[in-house]
Tab-separated table of C-alpha atoms and ligand atoms in Angstrom:
chain	number	residue	atom	x	y	z
O	34	UNK	CA	56.259	56.816	54.920
O	35	UNK	CA	56.516	57.473	58.696
O	36	UNK	CA	59.792	55.611	59.166
O	37	UNK	CA	62.903	57.376	57.888
O	38	UNK	CA	63.784	55.307	54.829
O	39	UNK	CA	67.055	53.377	54.923
O	40	UNK	CA	69.887	53.885	52.404
O	41	UNK	CA	68.850	50.980	50.142
O	42	UNK	CA	65.322	52.418	49.876
O	43	UNK	CA	66.637	55.933	49.226
O	44	UNK	CA	69.033	54.610	46.573
O	45	UNK	CA	66.034	53.111	44.732
O	46	UNK	CA	63.362	55.778	45.283
O	47	UNK	CA	64.851	58.939	46.751
O	48	UNK	CA	62.137	60.102	49.176
O	49	UNK	CA	59.368	57.525	48.591
O	50	UNK	CA	56.060	59.112	47.591
O	51	UNK	CA	52.804	57.582	46.439
O	52	UNK	CA	52.577	57.887	42.668
O	53	UNK	CA	49.409	59.154	41.008
O	54	UNK	CA	47.688	56.643	38.714
O	55	UNK	CA	49.067	56.208	35.199
O	56	UNK	CA	52.486	57.720	35.861
O	57	UNK	CA	55.586	55.906	34.654
O	58	UNK	CA	57.342	53.889	37.353
O	59	UNK	CA	60.644	55.021	35.874
O	60	UNK	CA	60.919	58.751	35.221
O	61	UNK	CA	61.519	59.560	31.541
O	62	UNK	CA	64.634	61.278	30.253
O	63	UNK	CA	63.867	64.963	29.756
O	64	UNK	CA	66.259	65.181	26.808
O	65	UNK	CA	65.567	68.844	26.311
O	66	UNK	CA	67.897	71.780	26.589
O	67	UNK	CA	65.061	74.191	27.285
O	68	UNK	CA	61.469	74.299	28.563
O	69	UNK	CA	58.458	76.508	27.894
O	70	UNK	CA	57.920	79.336	30.348
O	71	UNK	CA	54.997	81.678	31.051
O	72	UNK	CA	54.875	84.876	28.981
O	73	UNK	CA	55.660	87.931	31.086
O	74	UNK	CA	57.073	85.887	33.992
O	75	UNK	CA	60.373	86.943	35.580
O	76	UNK	CA	60.816	83.550	37.286
O	77	UNK	CA	64.087	81.696	36.575
O	78	UNK	CA	63.705	79.882	33.300
O	79	UNK	CA	64.191	76.133	33.009
O	80	UNK	CA	67.357	75.492	31.024
O	81	UNK	CA	69.535	72.395	31.301
O	82	UNK	CA	72.764	74.386	31.789
O	83	UNK	CA	71.173	75.915	34.888
O	84	UNK	CA	70.907	72.496	36.565
O	85	UNK	CA	67.099	72.638	36.842
O	86	UNK	CA	66.234	69.933	34.300
O	87	UNK	CA	63.959	67.413	36.156
O	88	UNK	CA	66.503	64.570	35.704
O	89	UNK	CA	69.250	66.686	37.268
O	90	UNK	CA	66.980	67.835	40.106
O	91	UNK	CA	65.642	64.409	41.137
O	92	UNK	CA	69.121	62.830	41.003
O	93	UNK	CA	70.589	65.570	43.204
O	94	UNK	CA	67.736	65.247	45.731
O	95	UNK	CA	68.330	61.508	46.002
O	96	UNK	CA	72.069	61.943	46.514
O	97	UNK	CA	71.563	64.632	49.196
O	98	UNK	CA	69.348	62.190	51.113
O	99	UNK	CA	72.042	59.513	50.895
O	100	UNK	CA	74.793	61.836	52.156
O	101	UNK	CA	72.526	63.420	54.789
O	102	UNK	CA	72.862	66.986	53.512
O	103	UNK	CA	70.295	69.707	52.751
O	104	UNK	CA	71.141	69.815	49.069
O	105	UNK	CA	73.362	68.453	46.304
O	106	UNK	CA	74.409	69.128	42.735
O	107	UNK	CA	75.672	66.892	39.943
O	108	UNK	CA	78.133	68.205	37.373
O	109	UNK	CA	79.829	66.747	34.335
O	110	UNK	CA	82.891	65.200	36.055
O	111	UNK	CA	84.426	64.476	39.424
O	112	UNK	CA	87.108	67.067	38.665
O	113	UNK	CA	84.346	69.589	37.907
O	114	UNK	CA	82.812	68.827	41.310
O	115	UNK	CA	86.164	69.281	43.090
O	116	UNK	CA	86.898	72.537	41.272
O	117	UNK	CA	83.468	74.118	41.787
O	118	UNK	CA	83.101	73.030	45.425
O	119	UNK	CA	86.421	74.697	46.255
O	120	UNK	CA	85.663	77.819	44.243
O	121	UNK	CA	82.360	78.109	46.119
O	122	UNK	CA	84.263	78.735	49.379
O	123	UNK	CA	87.619	80.218	48.257
O	124	UNK	CA	88.484	83.662	46.858
O	125	UNK	CA	91.766	85.184	45.584
O	126	UNK	CA	94.083	85.723	48.567
O	127	UNK	CA	92.660	82.742	50.473
O	128	UNK	CA	94.620	79.792	51.743
O	129	UNK	CA	93.635	76.134	51.389
O	130	UNK	CA	94.961	73.525	53.801
O	131	UNK	CA	94.976	70.191	51.989
O	132	UNK	CA	95.885	66.610	52.699
O	133	UNK	CA	98.925	65.407	50.770
O	134	UNK	CA	97.325	61.975	50.208
O	135	UNK	CA	95.066	62.925	47.316
O	136	UNK	CA	94.141	61.896	43.766
O	137	UNK	CA	96.744	63.059	41.219
O	138	UNK	CA	94.197	65.086	39.226
O	139	UNK	CA	93.160	67.017	42.330
O	140	UNK	CA	96.817	67.693	43.117
O	141	UNK	CA	97.320	69.051	39.599
O	142	UNK	CA	94.233	71.279	39.883
O	143	UNK	CA	95.585	72.790	43.108
O	144	UNK	CA	99.175	73.137	41.828
O	145	UNK	CA	98.551	74.267	38.270
O	146	UNK	CA	95.334	76.307	38.586
O	147	UNK	CA	94.716	77.493	42.153
O	148	UNK	CA	98.002	79.445	42.300
O	149	UNK	CA	96.946	81.240	39.108
O	150	UNK	CA	93.691	82.234	40.859
O	151	UNK	CA	95.585	83.617	43.869
O	152	UNK	CA	94.715	80.686	46.151
O	153	UNK	CA	97.686	79.293	48.073
O	154	UNK	CA	97.728	75.616	49.031
O	155	UNK	CA	99.655	73.960	51.864
O	156	UNK	CA	99.859	70.156	51.958
O	157	UNK	CA	99.972	68.217	55.194
O	158	UNK	CA	100.195	64.458	55.785
O	159	UNK	CA	97.010	63.262	57.505
O	160	UNK	CA	99.052	61.275	60.045
O	161	UNK	CA	100.625	64.524	61.402
O	162	UNK	CA	97.714	66.073	63.373
O	163	UNK	CA	99.906	68.715	65.034
O	164	UNK	CA	101.204	69.857	61.665
O	165	UNK	CA	97.616	70.588	60.581
O	166	UNK	CA	97.100	73.078	63.372
O	167	UNK	CA	100.522	74.650	62.794
O	168	UNK	CA	99.715	75.154	59.129
O	169	UNK	CA	96.545	77.182	59.715
O	170	UNK	CA	96.888	80.831	58.642
O	171	UNK	CA	94.697	83.884	59.119
O	172	UNK	CA	93.824	83.544	55.446
O	173	UNK	CA	92.873	79.838	55.674
O	174	UNK	CA	89.343	79.499	54.323
O	175	UNK	CA	89.027	75.778	53.638
O	176	UNK	CA	90.423	72.365	54.540
O	177	UNK	CA	90.435	69.475	52.062
O	178	UNK	CA	90.810	65.764	52.774
O	179	UNK	CA	90.327	62.634	50.652
O	180	UNK	CA	89.285	59.401	52.378
O	181	UNK	CA	89.681	56.503	51.752
O	182	UNK	CA	92.765	57.503	49.785
O	183	UNK	CA	93.901	56.523	46.339
O	184	UNK	CA	95.707	54.092	46.020
O	185	UNK	CA	96.742	53.008	49.558
O	186	UNK	CA	93.176	52.947	50.962
O	187	UNK	CA	94.244	54.976	53.989
O	188	UNK	CA	91.175	55.794	56.069
O	189	UNK	CA	91.795	59.262	57.460
O	190	UNK	CA	90.540	60.210	60.924
O	191	UNK	CA	88.726	63.481	60.168
O	192	UNK	CA	88.498	64.546	63.832
O	193	UNK	CA	91.512	66.935	63.906
O	194	UNK	CA	90.639	68.506	60.542
O	195	UNK	CA	86.975	68.934	61.533
O	196	UNK	CA	88.084	70.571	64.794
O	197	UNK	CA	90.377	72.992	62.955
O	198	UNK	CA	87.643	73.845	60.467
O	199	UNK	CA	85.147	74.470	63.283
O	200	UNK	CA	87.596	76.539	65.372
O	201	UNK	CA	88.531	78.673	62.362
O	202	UNK	CA	84.975	78.919	61.018
O	203	UNK	CA	86.008	77.505	57.644
O	204	UNK	CA	84.677	74.686	55.469
O	205	UNK	CA	85.886	71.091	55.594
O	206	UNK	CA	85.656	69.506	52.142
O	207	UNK	CA	85.942	65.725	51.874
O	208	UNK	CA	86.327	63.661	48.709
O	209	UNK	CA	84.770	60.330	49.717
O	210	UNK	CA	84.617	58.805	46.220
O	211	UNK	CA	86.232	55.508	47.289
O	212	UNK	CA	83.620	54.833	49.991
O	213	UNK	CA	80.296	55.974	48.525
O	214	UNK	CA	77.608	57.120	51.000
O	215	UNK	CA	76.764	53.477	51.688
O	216	UNK	CA	80.140	52.867	53.355
O	217	UNK	CA	80.856	56.337	54.755
O	218	UNK	CA	78.915	59.556	55.245
O	219	UNK	CA	81.490	62.291	55.739
O	220	UNK	CA	79.027	64.852	57.184
O	221	UNK	CA	78.580	62.545	60.192
O	222	UNK	CA	82.314	63.070	60.826
O	223	UNK	CA	82.414	66.850	60.525
O	224	UNK	CA	82.528	67.473	56.768
O	225	UNK	CA	80.659	70.521	55.441
O	226	UNK	CA	81.000	69.605	51.778
O	227	UNK	CA	81.169	66.102	50.319
O	228	UNK	CA	82.687	65.627	46.882
O	229	UNK	CA	82.350	62.458	44.846
O	230	UNK	CA	83.372	61.313	41.405
O	231	UNK	CA	80.011	59.867	40.326
O	232	UNK	CA	81.941	58.164	37.530
O	233	UNK	CA	82.821	55.589	40.197
O	234	UNK	CA	80.564	53.805	42.711
O	235	UNK	CA	77.540	56.146	42.475
O	236	UNK	CA	76.969	55.184	38.848
O	237	UNK	CA	78.909	51.943	39.051
O	238	UNK	CA	78.840	50.827	35.418
O	239	UNK	CA	81.907	52.534	33.890
O	240	UNK	CA	79.755	54.164	31.210
O	241	UNK	CA	79.556	57.844	32.176
O	242	UNK	CA	81.670	60.688	33.598
O	243	UNK	CA	80.136	62.827	36.337
O	244	UNK	CA	80.728	64.388	39.726
O	245	UNK	CA	78.632	65.349	42.726
O	246	UNK	CA	78.754	67.894	45.539
O	247	UNK	CA	76.587	67.577	48.671
O	248	UNK	CA	76.364	70.354	51.260
O	249	UNK	CA	74.102	72.981	52.856
O	250	UNK	CA	71.644	74.916	50.677
O	251	UNK	CA	73.723	78.145	50.540
O	252	UNK	CA	76.870	76.261	49.485
O	253	UNK	CA	75.007	74.305	46.817
O	254	UNK	CA	73.399	77.541	45.588
O	255	UNK	CA	76.850	79.084	45.202
O	256	UNK	CA	78.200	75.916	43.531
O	257	UNK	CA	75.212	75.979	41.171
O	258	UNK	CA	75.815	79.653	40.346
O	259	UNK	CA	79.412	78.785	39.436
O	260	UNK	CA	78.277	75.788	37.377
O	261	UNK	CA	75.871	77.991	35.426
O	262	UNK	CA	78.685	80.421	34.627
O	263	UNK	CA	81.572	78.002	34.053
O	264	UNK	CA	79.304	75.548	32.258
O	265	UNK	CA	79.768	72.026	33.681
O	266	UNK	CA	76.074	71.041	33.659
O	267	UNK	CA	75.277	67.333	33.487
O	268	UNK	CA	73.578	66.019	30.351
O	269	UNK	CA	70.011	64.766	31.146
O	270	UNK	CA	70.644	61.308	29.694
O	271	UNK	CA	73.755	60.958	31.869
O	272	UNK	CA	71.695	62.059	34.890
O	273	UNK	CA	69.121	59.385	34.025
O	274	UNK	CA	71.847	56.715	33.732
O	275	UNK	CA	73.362	57.665	37.100
O	276	UNK	CA	69.891	57.555	38.662
O	277	UNK	CA	69.495	54.030	37.295
O	278	UNK	CA	72.974	53.037	38.467
O	279	UNK	CA	72.281	54.422	41.943
O	280	UNK	CA	69.212	52.217	42.347
O	281	UNK	CA	71.560	49.288	42.892
O	282	UNK	CA	74.196	51.239	44.860
O	283	UNK	CA	73.519	49.595	48.225
O	284	UNK	CA	73.428	46.069	46.874
O	285	UNK	CA	76.480	46.649	44.675
O	286	UNK	CA	78.431	48.007	47.659
O	287	UNK	CA	77.494	44.931	49.662
O	288	UNK	CA	79.079	42.770	46.960
O	289	UNK	CA	82.110	45.073	46.462
O	290	UNK	CA	82.705	44.937	50.236
O	291	UNK	CA	82.465	41.138	50.375
O	292	UNK	CA	84.624	40.552	47.295
O	293	UNK	CA	87.223	43.145	48.356
O	294	UNK	CA	87.594	41.298	51.649
O	295	UNK	CA	87.769	37.850	50.015
O	296	UNK	CA	90.412	38.966	47.510
O	297	UNK	CA	92.461	40.781	50.179
O	298	UNK	CA	92.421	37.738	52.456
O	299	UNK	CA	93.430	35.459	49.594
O	300	UNK	CA	96.240	37.834	48.553
O	301	UNK	CA	97.701	38.014	52.059
O	302	UNK	CA	98.703	34.388	51.912
O	303	UNK	CA	100.384	34.490	48.485
O	304	UNK	CA	104.189	34.491	48.328
O	305	UNK	CA	104.582	36.572	45.086
O	306	UNK	CA	102.592	39.368	46.780
O	307	UNK	CA	104.757	41.153	49.334
O	308	UNK	CA	102.072	43.447	50.725
O	309	UNK	CA	98.293	43.851	50.583
O	310	UNK	CA	96.599	47.214	51.228
O	311	UNK	CA	92.996	46.784	52.345
O	312	UNK	CA	91.425	48.548	55.344
O	313	UNK	CA	89.496	45.391	56.232
O	314	UNK	CA	92.734	43.548	57.025
O	315	UNK	CA	94.292	43.749	60.480
O	316	UNK	CA	97.633	44.429	58.791
O	317	UNK	CA	96.317	47.767	57.409
O	318	UNK	CA	97.561	50.786	59.412
O	319	UNK	CA	94.024	52.235	59.686
O	320	UNK	CA	92.152	48.998	60.333
O	321	UNK	CA	90.940	49.954	63.835
O	322	UNK	CA	89.698	53.375	62.692
O	323	UNK	CA	88.191	51.923	59.500
O	324	UNK	CA	86.160	49.468	61.600
O	325	UNK	CA	84.767	52.407	63.573
O	326	UNK	CA	83.793	54.688	60.721
O	327	UNK	CA	83.155	52.550	57.637
O	328	UNK	CA	80.007	50.557	56.981
O	329	UNK	CA	82.096	48.316	54.689
O	330	UNK	CA	85.697	48.277	53.498
O	331	UNK	CA	84.950	48.628	49.786
O	332	UNK	CA	86.180	46.871	46.671
O	333	UNK	CA	89.554	48.569	46.244
O	334	UNK	CA	92.632	46.465	47.013
O	335	UNK	CA	96.284	47.478	46.620
O	336	UNK	CA	98.784	44.705	45.853
O	337	UNK	CA	102.557	45.007	45.942
O	338	UNK	CA	104.213	42.364	43.763
O	339	UNK	CA	107.634	40.888	44.427
O	340	UNK	CA	109.909	41.847	41.524
O	341	UNK	CA	108.810	45.456	40.970
O	342	UNK	CA	107.573	46.946	37.713
O	343	UNK	CA	108.582	43.957	35.544
O	344	UNK	CA	106.712	41.509	37.759
O	345	UNK	CA	103.671	43.805	37.683
O	346	UNK	CA	103.774	43.965	33.884
O	347	UNK	CA	104.075	40.178	33.558
O	348	UNK	CA	101.134	39.750	35.934
O	349	UNK	CA	98.930	42.307	34.149
O	350	UNK	CA	99.593	40.761	30.730
O	351	UNK	CA	98.402	37.342	31.937
O	352	UNK	CA	95.065	38.528	33.352
O	353	UNK	CA	91.959	37.528	31.410
O	354	UNK	CA	88.883	38.406	33.478
O	355	UNK	CA	90.329	41.389	35.345
O	356	UNK	CA	90.713	44.179	32.810
O	357	UNK	CA	93.736	46.447	32.637
O	358	UNK	CA	92.210	49.933	32.606
O	359	UNK	CA	92.302	53.059	34.749
O	360	UNK	CA	89.234	54.155	36.743
O	361	UNK	CA	87.448	51.990	39.275
O	362	UNK	CA	84.279	51.059	41.115
O	363	UNK	CA	82.317	49.563	38.231
O	364	UNK	CA	80.581	46.187	38.076
O	365	UNK	CA	83.594	44.773	36.210
O	366	UNK	CA	86.973	44.236	37.891
O	367	UNK	CA	89.637	46.692	36.725
O	368	UNK	CA	93.314	46.901	37.543
O	369	UNK	CA	95.925	49.593	36.981
O	370	UNK	CA	99.436	50.646	37.935
O	371	UNK	CA	99.417	54.000	39.765
O	372	UNK	CA	103.042	54.609	38.646
O	373	UNK	CA	101.724	54.947	35.069
O	374	UNK	CA	98.311	56.503	35.796
O	375	UNK	CA	97.247	58.597	38.805
O	376	UNK	CA	100.826	59.108	40.091
O	377	UNK	CA	102.719	59.218	36.790
O	378	UNK	CA	103.921	62.782	37.314
O	379	UNK	CA	105.908	61.827	40.386
O	380	UNK	CA	109.459	60.431	40.294
O	381	UNK	CA	110.093	56.863	41.469
O	382	UNK	CA	111.588	58.306	44.660
O	383	UNK	CA	108.556	60.544	45.335
O	384	UNK	CA	106.215	57.603	44.784
O	385	UNK	CA	108.309	55.475	47.084
O	386	UNK	CA	108.149	58.180	49.765
O	387	UNK	CA	104.340	58.165	49.450
O	388	UNK	CA	104.452	54.387	49.968
O	389	UNK	CA	103.696	53.475	46.345
O	390	UNK	CA	106.671	51.408	45.152
O	391	UNK	CA	107.065	50.123	41.604
O	392	UNK	CA	105.325	46.741	41.511
O	393	UNK	CA	102.218	48.214	43.146
O	394	UNK	CA	98.923	47.496	41.370
O	395	UNK	CA	95.496	48.858	42.266
O	396	UNK	CA	92.658	46.396	41.891
O	397	UNK	CA	89.021	47.473	41.758
O	398	UNK	CA	86.987	44.352	42.548
O	399	UNK	CA	83.802	44.201	40.494
O	400	UNK	CA	80.673	42.208	41.240
O	401	UNK	CA	81.718	39.021	39.400
O	402	UNK	CA	81.990	35.837	41.482
O	403	UNK	CA	84.854	36.338	43.937
O	404	UNK	CA	86.133	32.820	43.122
O	405	UNK	CA	86.496	33.769	39.442
O	406	UNK	CA	88.385	36.971	40.238
O	407	UNK	CA	90.702	35.065	42.579
O	408	UNK	CA	91.230	32.266	40.026
O	409	UNK	CA	92.227	34.852	37.398
O	410	UNK	CA	94.642	36.580	39.786
O	411	UNK	CA	96.062	33.185	40.840
O	412	UNK	CA	96.792	32.038	37.288
O	413	UNK	CA	98.344	35.421	36.444
O	414	UNK	CA	100.758	35.146	39.372
O	415	UNK	CA	102.129	32.055	37.551
Q	625	PLP	C1	89.284	60.167	44.541
Q	625	PLP	C2	88.968	60.778	43.215
Q	625	PLP	N1	88.418	62.007	43.163
Q	625	PLP	C3	88.101	62.594	41.995
Q	625	PLP	C4	88.357	61.970	40.788
Q	625	PLP	C5	88.020	62.670	39.498
Q	625	PLP	O1	86.858	62.133	38.970
Q	625	PLP	P1	86.453	62.195	37.409
Q	625	PLP	O2	87.401	61.294	36.678
Q	625	PLP	O3	85.033	61.753	37.396
Q	625	PLP	O4	86.616	63.616	36.970
Q	625	PLP	C6	88.922	60.693	40.786
Q	625	PLP	C7	89.188	60.008	39.511
Q	625	PLP	O5	89.763	58.951	39.455
Q	625	PLP	C8	89.230	60.075	42.030
Q	625	PLP	O6	89.798	58.846	42.082
């Protein structure tokens, strides 16, 4: 193909190539831990823990094309991807400058494990650009940002962080799980390493756990080396399922974007809902920036219910179509309360300071008919 393929084409095919006659249109699952190798050869052997199983390799190549990076690697969870990507660029004695608006699991990894490894972490609010520069140390070796954020859908302007990373010659790591490469490609905004929980939009069917890292070849080589030693290789069948899920990524995102917007607009007019958090709405603090950098606003909507935790519980118990479960970004609509899931380790006051009051619910709009999702939410409001 002469023309550079678009994201929908890449999501289906990876780099399109003419297939030889009599080859399967869909690649088989290479459900094999090991592969034959030539006698006497000192070439690297093929072994699924090494990440060179054909299912793992073709999936990673497709994802790298979508993110616009030289290379990529899939591992067995989003947390695995976050951990290995950071360990690929940080050593004992190094300092990590991190956004304070991050997924609770990531925060725990930094707080409970990185200190033990001799890596110090400083947290800065993304809306304090001067504080970022002030927090840089001689030992700073990496900067980490999540965007859009969980659960307030803040869309962070990466410009100051990218500038700091460039000036200091360190890596900018961005967890862009909530956008997917269809809505946002972080490398176009200065990221060196993109992290994604493939459990979410990339796979999109709530049936696997996986993570992905996209970056330059040397960084992916180092991440792969760590994966081989720490052992988070992706199972071939899971790789095959993600590959299948990714074939519909672009079209799913189109629907998530449209339904997210429809639900957010509906919610804004409802009296029992005191606030709606959706970057596609003018009322969202990052709306102007989101319009500039996002290809779509996604399917994640935050709703603050009048009446706090009890009102939220009443509402959740009445839902029929929208399922009460953690996680997000699948074809089915899911809803959860961050106070009991991702942010359960914080006190009510800490959550309130972060802008997550009790009565806040996080809705992941699936690809059902928007009218059905809205009708379910409407009846549950009572
Ligand atoms: C933004 C973000 N990053 C990373 C993760 C971790 O992903 P996983 O559950 O696949 O390990 C999550 C999980 O919810 C997430 O929301």
